[in-house]
């Protein structure tokens, strides 16, 4: 009887132990489930973050690829065009979020390297082209000077008026070709190619005018107080500059409108002021003209347009080399005003009018009545230069020609008695800021002059008439040549 309760007790004890073990197992299973659930949740969150990160990375890669395509298809072509035309803008980043990033720095580095490579290659090619042109223009210029000398020799050799007129027209055409070749050579770094002696500024301007078609439209007013002259080394450069500015004025104004030239003298130099009544220039054209006239060292032939317009560029190169100044601005007459300023030190001097009279073709200064020489301004009418004689490089300059005696009040040359009735004036050093002066002569009182007429060595009426007739024929033939003007050349205010 006693074994049954023990068995029951043992069974109960075993059941309790099993229940405890089962409970422990349940608790452990629950913990593992919770941990597994937590790990699953973390894994899901990680996968979501990874997926989002992958999405952002893919978007950034696509944006970078778009920037690289934008660089190749838009920014590099813009850069190439901007190097030739500075006003063309270069586009920036396609996606502004790259601003200041490493990607932006890398793309800018590519642009800088490409720009440096293109600039270096353009400079090398342009230098080679300029060297070739410089050699060619120097040779052609020397040949044209020989042609000019031959034509002038034939003009003095033949007396037939028809032959003289044909030679004059050929000489004028040769002068046009010479001017173009000379300007091109100067742009490419060549020397102007002429040596001259000291020349009156008024004669220089008349000579520059005579190189151009339409010279009869140029009206010169001489307001100089003294017989101002340009020193020998600067005569041809200044003549080239004035010629190109006048060509610009004549080309951009109507054929029936004048171009006025005024010679002014200041305390420290002299100025040649050119005004036209033409179409004028816009602000960007004026800016570009001033850049060319500044004479930049890095001037490229490709900057002169197509076809190249070398007038302002040639003037700018000479301005930089010889130290005078050129300025262009809107004219009060509606066109363009160009001012050539020539400093007195060291480019100007004052010549002795008694020892070397000024050419009768040069406009005389408007001085007060009773002055030493009072004559109205004379418009240039000859198609050949009226400056001091010029010779090619290496040749000695010829002696200045004597001014022929001409009848008539408008072309009256000073009487020989004026040169004989002068007395030397004491030489005084120039004051500070004034032009250098050479020894001059002062007029002697009229009552002291008592020279017999037979001692003046005057020409006969027949000789005077013959000379005047020759001058008239030259003037008429020059005007006839100007009336047969060919189509205009592509020079002008835009990029002369």
Coordinates of C-alpha atoms in Angstrom, one line a residue:
X1 CA 0.0 0.0 0.0
X2 CA 2.9 2.2 0.7
X3 CA 4.5 1.9 -2.8
X4 CA 1.6 3.5 -4.6
X5 CA 1.9 6.9 -3.0
X6 CA 5.7 6.9 -3.5
X7 CA 5.1 6.1 -7.2
X8 CA 2.6 8.9 -7.4
X9 CA 5.0 11.2 -5.6
X10 CA 7.8 10.2 -8.0
X11 CA 5.5 10.9 -11.0
X12 CA 4.5 14.3 -9.6
X13 CA 8.1 15.2 -9.1
X14 CA 9.1 14.1 -12.6
X15 CA 6.2 16.1 -14.0
X16 CA 7.2 19.2 -12.2
X17 CA 10.8 18.9 -13.4
X18 CA 9.6 18.4 -16.9
X19 CA 7.4 21.5 -16.6
X20 CA 10.3 23.5 -15.4
X21 CA 12.5 22.3 -18.2
X22 CA 9.7 23.0 -20.7
X23 CA 9.3 26.5 -19.3
X24 CA 13.0 27.2 -19.6
X25 CA 12.9 26.0 -23.2
X26 CA 10.0 28.2 -24.0
X27 CA 11.8 31.2 -22.5
X28 CA 14.9 30.4 -24.5
X29 CA 12.9 30.0 -27.7
X30 CA 11.2 33.4 -27.2
X31 CA 14.6 35.1 -26.6
X32 CA 16.0 33.5 -29.8
X33 CA 12.9 34.6 -31.7
X34 CA 13.3 38.2 -30.4
X35 CA 17.0 38.2 -31.3
X36 CA 16.2 36.8 -34.7
X37 CA 13.5 39.4 -35.3
X38 CA 15.9 42.1 -34.2
X39 CA 18.6 40.9 -36.6
X40 CA 16.0 40.6 -39.4
X41 CA 14.9 44.2 -38.7
X42 CA 18.5 45.5 -38.7
X43 CA 19.3 43.6 -41.9
X44 CA 16.2 45.1 -43.6
X45 CA 17.3 48.6 -42.5
X46 CA 20.8 48.0 -43.7
X47 CA 19.6 46.8 -47.0
X48 CA 17.3 49.8 -47.4
X49 CA 20.3 52.2 -46.6
X50 CA 22.5 50.3 -49.0
X51 CA 19.8 50.5 -51.7
X52 CA 19.4 54.3 -51.1
X53 CA 23.2 54.8 -51.1
X54 CA 23.5 52.9 -54.4
X55 CA 20.7 55.0 -55.9
X56 CA 22.6 58.2 -54.9
X57 CA 25.9 56.9 -56.2
X58 CA 24.2 56.0 -59.6
X59 CA 22.7 59.5 -59.8
X60 CA 26.0 61.2 -59.1
X61 CA 27.8 59.0 -61.7
X62 CA 25.2 59.9 -64.3
X63 CA 25.6 63.6 -63.4
X64 CA 29.4 63.4 -63.7
X65 CA 29.1 61.7 -67.1
X66 CA 26.7 64.5 -68.2
X67 CA 29.3 67.1 -67.1
X68 CA 32.0 65.3 -69.1
X69 CA 29.8 65.3 -72.2
X70 CA 29.0 69.0 -71.6
X71 CA 32.7 69.7 -71.4
X72 CA 33.5 67.9 -74.6
X73 CA 30.4 69.1 -76.6
X74 CA 30.0 72.7 -75.3
X75 CA 32.7 74.1 -73.1
X76 CA 35.7 73.1 -75.1
X77 CA 34.2 74.5 -78.4
X78 CA 33.3 77.7 -76.6
X79 CA 36.9 78.0 -75.3
X80 CA 38.3 77.5 -78.8
X81 CA 36.1 80.2 -80.2
X82 CA 36.7 82.6 -77.2
X83 CA 40.5 82.4 -77.8
X84 CA 39.9 83.9 -81.3
X85 CA 37.0 86.1 -80.3
X86 CA 37.3 87.3 -76.7
X87 CA 33.7 88.5 -76.5
X88 CA 32.4 84.9 -76.9
X89 CA 31.4 83.6 -73.4
X90 CA 32.5 80.1 -72.2
X91 CA 29.6 78.1 -70.6
X92 CA 30.0 76.9 -67.1
X93 CA 28.9 73.8 -65.2
X94 CA 25.8 72.0 -66.3
X95 CA 25.0 70.9 -62.7
X96 CA 25.7 73.7 -60.2
X97 CA 26.0 71.2 -57.3
X98 CA 29.5 70.4 -58.6
X99 CA 30.6 74.0 -57.9
X100 CA 33.8 74.0 -55.8
X101 CA 34.0 70.2 -55.8
X102 CA 36.9 68.0 -56.9
X103 CA 35.0 67.3 -60.1
X104 CA 34.8 71.1 -60.9
X105 CA 38.5 71.5 -60.2
X106 CA 39.4 68.6 -62.5
X107 CA 37.2 70.0 -65.3
X108 CA 38.7 73.5 -64.9
X109 CA 42.2 72.0 -65.1
X110 CA 41.3 70.4 -68.4
X111 CA 40.1 73.8 -69.7
X112 CA 43.3 75.5 -68.6
X113 CA 45.5 72.9 -70.2
X114 CA 43.6 73.0 -73.5
X115 CA 43.7 76.8 -73.5
X116 CA 47.5 76.9 -72.9
X117 CA 48.1 74.3 -75.6
X118 CA 45.9 76.1 -78.2
X119 CA 47.4 79.5 -77.4
X120 CA 51.0 78.2 -77.7
X121 CA 50.3 76.5 -81.0
X122 CA 48.5 79.6 -82.4
X123 CA 51.4 81.8 -81.4
X124 CA 53.9 79.5 -83.0
X125 CA 51.9 79.3 -86.3
X126 CA 51.2 83.0 -86.3
X127 CA 54.9 83.8 -85.7
X128 CA 55.8 81.6 -88.7
X129 CA 53.2 83.3 -90.9
X130 CA 54.5 86.7 -89.8
X131 CA 58.1 85.7 -90.6
X132 CA 57.1 84.6 -94.1
X133 CA 55.1 87.7 -94.7
X134 CA 57.9 89.9 -93.4
X135 CA 60.4 88.4 -95.8
X136 CA 58.0 88.6 -98.7
X137 CA 56.8 92.2 -98.1
X138 CA 60.4 93.4 -97.7
X139 CA 61.4 92.0 -101.1
X140 CA 58.2 93.3 -102.8
X141 CA 58.6 96.7 -101.2
X142 CA 62.2 97.0 -102.5
X143 CA 61.0 96.1 -106.0
X144 CA 58.2 98.6 -105.8
X145 CA 60.6 101.3 -104.8
X146 CA 62.7 100.5 -107.9
X147 CA 59.6 100.7 -110.0
X148 CA 58.8 104.1 -108.4
X149 CA 62.3 105.4 -109.2
X150 CA 62.1 104.2 -112.8
X151 CA 58.7 105.9 -113.3
X152 CA 59.9 109.2 -111.8
X153 CA 63.0 109.0 -114.0
X154 CA 60.8 108.6 -117.1
X155 CA 58.6 111.5 -116.0
X156 CA 61.6 113.8 -116.2
X157 CA 62.8 112.2 -119.4
X158 CA 59.8 112.5 -121.6
X159 CA 58.1 115.8 -122.4
X160 CA 55.0 114.4 -124.1
X161 CA 52.0 115.4 -122.0
X162 CA 50.1 112.1 -122.8
X163 CA 53.1 110.0 -121.8
X164 CA 53.6 112.1 -118.7
X165 CA 50.0 111.5 -117.7
X166 CA 50.2 107.7 -118.2
X167 CA 53.4 107.6 -116.2
X168 CA 51.7 109.6 -113.4
X169 CA 48.8 107.2 -113.3
X170 CA 51.2 104.2 -113.2
X171 CA 53.2 105.9 -110.4
X172 CA 50.0 106.5 -108.4
X173 CA 48.9 102.8 -108.8
X174 CA 52.4 101.8 -107.7
X175 CA 52.0 104.0 -104.6
X176 CA 48.8 102.2 -103.7
X177 CA 50.4 98.8 -103.9
X178 CA 53.4 100.1 -102.0
X179 CA 51.3 101.5 -99.1
X180 CA 49.5 98.1 -98.7
X181 CA 52.7 96.1 -98.7
X182 CA 54.3 98.5 -96.3
X183 CA 51.5 98.4 -93.8
X184 CA 51.4 94.6 -93.9
X185 CA 55.2 94.4 -93.4
X186 CA 55.0 96.8 -90.4
X187 CA 52.3 94.7 -88.8
X188 CA 54.6 91.7 -89.1
X189 CA 57.4 93.5 -87.4
X190 CA 59.3 94.8 -90.5
X191 CA 61.0 98.2 -90.6
X192 CA 59.1 100.9 -92.6
X193 CA 61.8 100.7 -95.2
X194 CA 62.6 104.4 -95.9
X195 CA 65.1 106.9 -94.6
X196 CA 64.3 110.6 -94.7
X197 CA 65.7 113.9 -93.5
X198 CA 64.0 116.2 -91.1
X199 CA 60.6 117.2 -92.7
X200 CA 58.1 120.0 -92.0
X201 CA 55.0 118.5 -90.4
X202 CA 52.8 120.3 -92.9
X203 CA 54.8 118.8 -95.8
X204 CA 54.6 115.4 -94.1
X205 CA 50.8 115.5 -93.9
X206 CA 50.5 116.6 -97.6
X207 CA 52.7 113.8 -98.6
X208 CA 50.6 111.3 -96.6
X209 CA 47.5 112.6 -98.3
X210 CA 48.9 112.2 -101.7
X211 CA 49.3 108.4 -101.2
X212 CA 45.5 107.9 -101.1
X213 CA 42.6 107.9 -103.6
X214 CA 40.3 110.7 -102.9
X215 CA 43.1 113.0 -101.7
X216 CA 41.3 116.0 -103.3
X217 CA 38.7 115.7 -100.5
X218 CA 41.2 116.3 -97.8
X219 CA 41.3 119.9 -96.5
X220 CA 44.3 120.8 -94.4
X221 CA 44.4 123.7 -92.0
X222 CA 47.8 124.7 -90.6
X223 CA 47.5 126.3 -87.1
X224 CA 51.2 125.8 -86.2
X225 CA 52.9 128.9 -84.7
X226 CA 56.4 127.8 -85.7
X227 CA 57.9 125.9 -88.7
X228 CA 57.6 122.6 -86.8
X229 CA 59.4 119.6 -88.3
X230 CA 59.6 115.9 -87.5
X231 CA 63.0 114.5 -86.9
X232 CA 64.3 112.1 -89.6
X233 CA 63.9 108.8 -87.9
X234 CA 60.2 109.4 -87.2
X235 CA 59.1 111.0 -90.5
X236 CA 58.1 107.8 -92.3
X237 CA 56.4 106.1 -89.3
X238 CA 54.3 109.2 -88.7
X239 CA 53.5 109.5 -92.4
X240 CA 52.3 105.9 -92.4
X241 CA 50.1 106.5 -89.4
X242 CA 48.6 109.6 -90.8
X243 CA 48.0 107.9 -94.2
X244 CA 46.2 104.9 -92.6
X245 CA 44.0 107.2 -90.5
X246 CA 43.2 109.3 -93.5
X247 CA 42.4 106.1 -95.5
X248 CA 40.0 105.1 -92.8
X249 CA 38.3 108.5 -92.8
X250 CA 38.0 108.6 -96.6
X251 CA 36.6 105.1 -96.8
X252 CA 33.9 105.6 -94.2
X253 CA 32.6 109.0 -95.5
X254 CA 30.6 109.9 -98.6
X255 CA 32.7 110.7 -101.7
X256 CA 31.3 114.2 -101.7
X257 CA 32.1 115.0 -98.1
X258 CA 35.4 116.5 -97.0
X259 CA 37.9 115.1 -94.5
X260 CA 39.4 118.0 -92.5
X261 CA 42.9 117.9 -91.1
X262 CA 44.1 120.4 -88.5
X263 CA 47.7 120.9 -87.4
X264 CA 47.9 122.3 -83.8
X265 CA 50.9 123.2 -81.7
X266 CA 50.9 122.9 -77.9
X267 CA 53.5 123.6 -75.3
X268 CA 55.0 120.2 -75.4
X269 CA 54.3 118.9 -78.9
X270 CA 52.1 119.1 -82.0
X271 CA 49.0 117.3 -83.0
X272 CA 47.4 116.2 -86.3
X273 CA 43.6 116.1 -85.9
X274 CA 41.6 114.3 -88.5
X275 CA 37.8 114.6 -88.6
X276 CA 35.4 112.9 -91.0
X277 CA 31.7 113.2 -91.6
X278 CA 31.1 109.5 -92.1
X279 CA 29.1 106.7 -90.4
X280 CA 31.1 106.8 -87.1
X281 CA 32.0 103.9 -84.9
X282 CA 30.2 102.0 -82.2
X283 CA 31.6 101.7 -78.7
X284 CA 32.9 98.2 -79.2
X285 CA 34.5 99.3 -82.5
X286 CA 36.2 102.2 -80.7
X287 CA 37.4 99.9 -78.0
X288 CA 38.8 97.5 -80.5
X289 CA 40.5 100.3 -82.5
X290 CA 42.1 101.7 -79.3
X291 CA 43.4 98.2 -78.5
X292 CA 45.0 97.9 -81.9
X293 CA 46.4 101.5 -81.7
X294 CA 48.0 100.7 -78.3
X295 CA 50.4 98.4 -80.1
X296 CA 50.2 95.1 -78.2
X297 CA 53.2 92.8 -78.4
X298 CA 51.0 89.8 -78.7
X299 CA 49.1 90.9 -81.9
X300 CA 48.1 88.0 -84.1
X301 CA 47.2 88.1 -87.8
X302 CA 44.0 86.2 -87.0
X303 CA 42.9 89.2 -84.9
X304 CA 42.8 91.5 -88.0
X305 CA 39.7 89.9 -89.5
X306 CA 39.1 88.2 -92.8
X307 CA 40.3 89.8 -95.0
X308 CA 42.9 91.3 -92.7
X309 CA 42.6 95.0 -92.1
X310 CA 46.0 96.2 -91.1
X311 CA 45.7 100.0 -91.0
X312 CA 45.1 100.5 -87.2
X313 CA 47.4 97.5 -86.4
X314 CA 50.3 99.0 -88.4
X315 CA 49.8 102.4 -86.7
X316 CA 49.7 100.7 -83.3
X317 CA 53.0 98.9 -83.9
X318 CA 54.7 102.2 -85.0
X319 CA 53.2 104.0 -82.0
X320 CA 54.8 101.5 -79.6
X321 CA 58.2 101.6 -81.3
X322 CA 58.6 105.4 -81.8
X323 CA 56.8 106.9 -78.8
X324 CA 54.1 109.1 -80.2
X325 CA 50.4 108.7 -79.5
X326 CA 47.1 108.0 -81.5
X327 CA 43.6 108.4 -80.1
X328 CA 40.3 107.9 -81.8
X329 CA 36.9 109.1 -80.5
X330 CA 33.5 110.2 -81.9
X331 CA 33.8 113.4 -84.0
X332 CA 31.6 116.4 -83.2
X333 CA 30.6 116.2 -86.9
X334 CA 29.1 112.7 -86.4
X335 CA 32.0 110.7 -87.8
X336 CA 35.3 109.8 -86.2
X337 CA 38.0 112.0 -84.9
X338 CA 41.6 110.7 -84.9
X339 CA 44.4 112.6 -83.1
X340 CA 48.1 111.9 -83.7
X341 CA 50.0 113.5 -80.8
X342 CA 53.8 114.0 -81.5
X343 CA 55.8 114.9 -78.4
X344 CA 58.3 117.7 -78.9
X345 CA 61.0 115.8 -77.1
X346 CA 62.5 113.9 -78.9
X347 CA 60.4 113.8 -82.1
X348 CA 60.1 117.4 -83.2
X349 CA 62.4 120.2 -84.1
X350 CA 62.1 123.7 -85.7
X351 CA 63.7 124.3 -89.1
X352 CA 65.1 127.5 -90.6
X353 CA 62.6 128.7 -93.2
X354 CA 65.2 131.0 -94.7
X355 CA 67.7 128.2 -95.3
X356 CA 65.1 125.7 -96.3
X357 CA 61.8 127.1 -97.6
X358 CA 58.7 125.0 -97.2
X359 CA 57.1 123.4 -100.3
X360 CA 54.5 125.5 -102.0
X361 CA 52.2 122.5 -101.9
X362 CA 52.2 122.6 -98.0
X363 CA 49.6 124.7 -96.3
X364 CA 51.1 127.7 -94.7
X365 CA 50.1 128.7 -91.1
X366 CA 47.3 131.2 -90.4
X367 CA 49.5 133.8 -88.9
X368 CA 48.6 137.4 -88.0
X369 CA 48.8 139.9 -91.0
X370 CA 52.3 141.3 -91.3
X371 CA 54.0 138.2 -90.1
X372 CA 57.1 136.8 -91.8
X373 CA 55.0 134.5 -94.1
X374 CA 51.3 134.9 -94.5
X375 CA 49.6 132.7 -97.0
X376 CA 46.3 130.9 -97.2
X377 CA 46.1 127.2 -96.8
X378 CA 46.6 125.3 -100.1
X379 CA 44.7 122.0 -100.6
X380 CA 46.9 119.2 -101.8
X381 CA 46.3 118.6 -105.5
X382 CA 49.2 116.4 -106.6
X383 CA 49.0 112.6 -106.5
X384 CA 52.7 112.2 -105.7
X385 CA 54.2 112.9 -102.2
X386 CA 55.2 116.4 -101.2
X387 CA 57.3 115.5 -98.3
X388 CA 61.0 115.7 -98.1
X389 CA 62.7 113.4 -100.5
X390 CA 62.7 109.7 -99.5
X391 CA 65.2 107.0 -100.3
X392 CA 65.2 103.3 -99.8
X393 CA 67.1 101.8 -96.8
X394 CA 70.8 102.1 -97.2
X395 CA 70.8 105.0 -99.7
X396 CA 71.7 108.6 -98.8
X397 CA 68.8 111.0 -98.8
X398 CA 68.8 113.5 -101.7
X399 CA 69.0 117.2 -101.2
X400 CA 65.7 119.0 -100.8
X401 CA 64.2 120.3 -104.0
X402 CA 63.9 124.0 -104.5
X403 CA 60.4 125.3 -104.4
X404 CA 59.3 126.4 -107.9
X405 CA 58.1 129.9 -108.4
X406 CA 54.4 129.9 -109.1
X407 CA 52.2 132.8 -110.2
X408 CA 49.0 133.7 -108.4
X409 CA 48.2 134.7 -104.8
X410 CA 47.1 131.2 -103.7
X411 CA 50.4 129.6 -104.7
X412 CA 52.7 132.5 -104.4
X413 CA 56.2 131.3 -103.3
X414 CA 58.2 133.6 -101.1
X415 CA 60.3 136.0 -103.1
X416 CA 64.1 135.4 -103.1
X417 CA 64.5 138.8 -101.6
X418 CA 62.8 137.5 -98.4
X419 CA 65.6 135.0 -98.0
X420 CA 68.3 137.7 -98.7
X421 CA 66.8 140.3 -96.4
X422 CA 67.2 138.3 -93.2
X423 CA 69.7 138.6 -90.5
X424 CA 70.9 135.9 -88.1
X425 CA 69.2 135.8 -84.7
X426 CA 71.1 135.0 -81.5
X427 CA 70.8 131.3 -80.5
X428 CA 69.1 130.9 -77.2
X429 CA 68.5 127.6 -75.3
X430 CA 64.9 126.5 -75.3
X431 CA 62.9 127.0 -72.1
X432 CA 61.6 124.0 -70.2
X433 CA 58.8 122.2 -72.0
X434 CA 59.3 124.1 -75.3
X435 CA 60.2 122.6 -78.7
X436 CA 63.9 122.5 -79.6
X437 CA 64.7 125.3 -82.0
X438 CA 67.3 125.5 -84.7
X439 CA 68.9 128.8 -85.8
X440 CA 66.4 131.0 -87.4
X441 CA 66.5 134.3 -89.2
X442 CA 64.6 137.4 -88.4
X443 CA 63.3 139.8 -91.1
X444 CA 65.1 143.1 -91.5
X445 CA 63.1 146.3 -91.6
X446 CA 61.8 147.2 -95.0
X447 CA 63.8 150.4 -95.2
X448 CA 67.0 148.4 -94.8
X449 CA 66.3 146.4 -97.9
X450 CA 67.4 148.0 -101.1
X451 CA 68.2 145.2 -103.5
X452 CA 68.2 146.0 -107.2
X453 CA 65.8 144.0 -109.3
X454 CA 68.5 142.7 -111.6
X455 CA 70.3 141.0 -108.6
X456 CA 67.3 138.8 -107.8
X457 CA 68.0 136.3 -110.6
X458 CA 64.3 136.0 -111.5
X459 CA 63.2 133.4 -114.1
X460 CA 62.0 134.5 -117.5
X461 CA 58.2 134.7 -118.1
X462 CA 58.6 131.8 -120.6
X463 CA 60.3 129.6 -118.0
X464 CA 57.8 130.5 -115.3
X465 CA 54.9 129.7 -117.7
X466 CA 56.4 126.4 -118.7
X467 CA 56.8 125.3 -115.1
X468 CA 53.3 126.4 -114.2
X469 CA 51.8 124.5 -117.2
X470 CA 53.7 121.4 -116.1
X471 CA 52.2 121.7 -112.6
X472 CA 48.7 122.2 -114.0
X473 CA 49.0 119.1 -116.2
X474 CA 50.1 117.1 -113.2
X475 CA 47.2 118.4 -111.1
X476 CA 44.7 117.6 -113.9
X477 CA 46.0 114.1 -114.5
X478 CA 46.0 113.4 -110.8
X479 CA 42.4 114.4 -110.5
X480 CA 41.5 112.4 -113.6
X481 CA 43.1 109.3 -112.0
X482 CA 41.2 109.9 -108.8
X483 CA 37.9 110.0 -110.7
X484 CA 38.5 106.5 -112.2
X485 CA 38.4 105.0 -108.7
X486 CA 38.1 101.2 -108.6
X487 CA 35.9 99.4 -106.1
X488 CA 36.7 100.3 -102.5
X489 CA 39.2 98.2 -100.6
X490 CA 38.0 96.5 -97.3
X491 CA 39.6 99.0 -95.0
X492 CA 37.5 100.8 -92.5
X493 CA 36.6 101.9 -89.0
X494 CA 35.5 98.4 -87.9
X495 CA 39.0 97.0 -88.0
X496 CA 41.2 99.2 -90.0

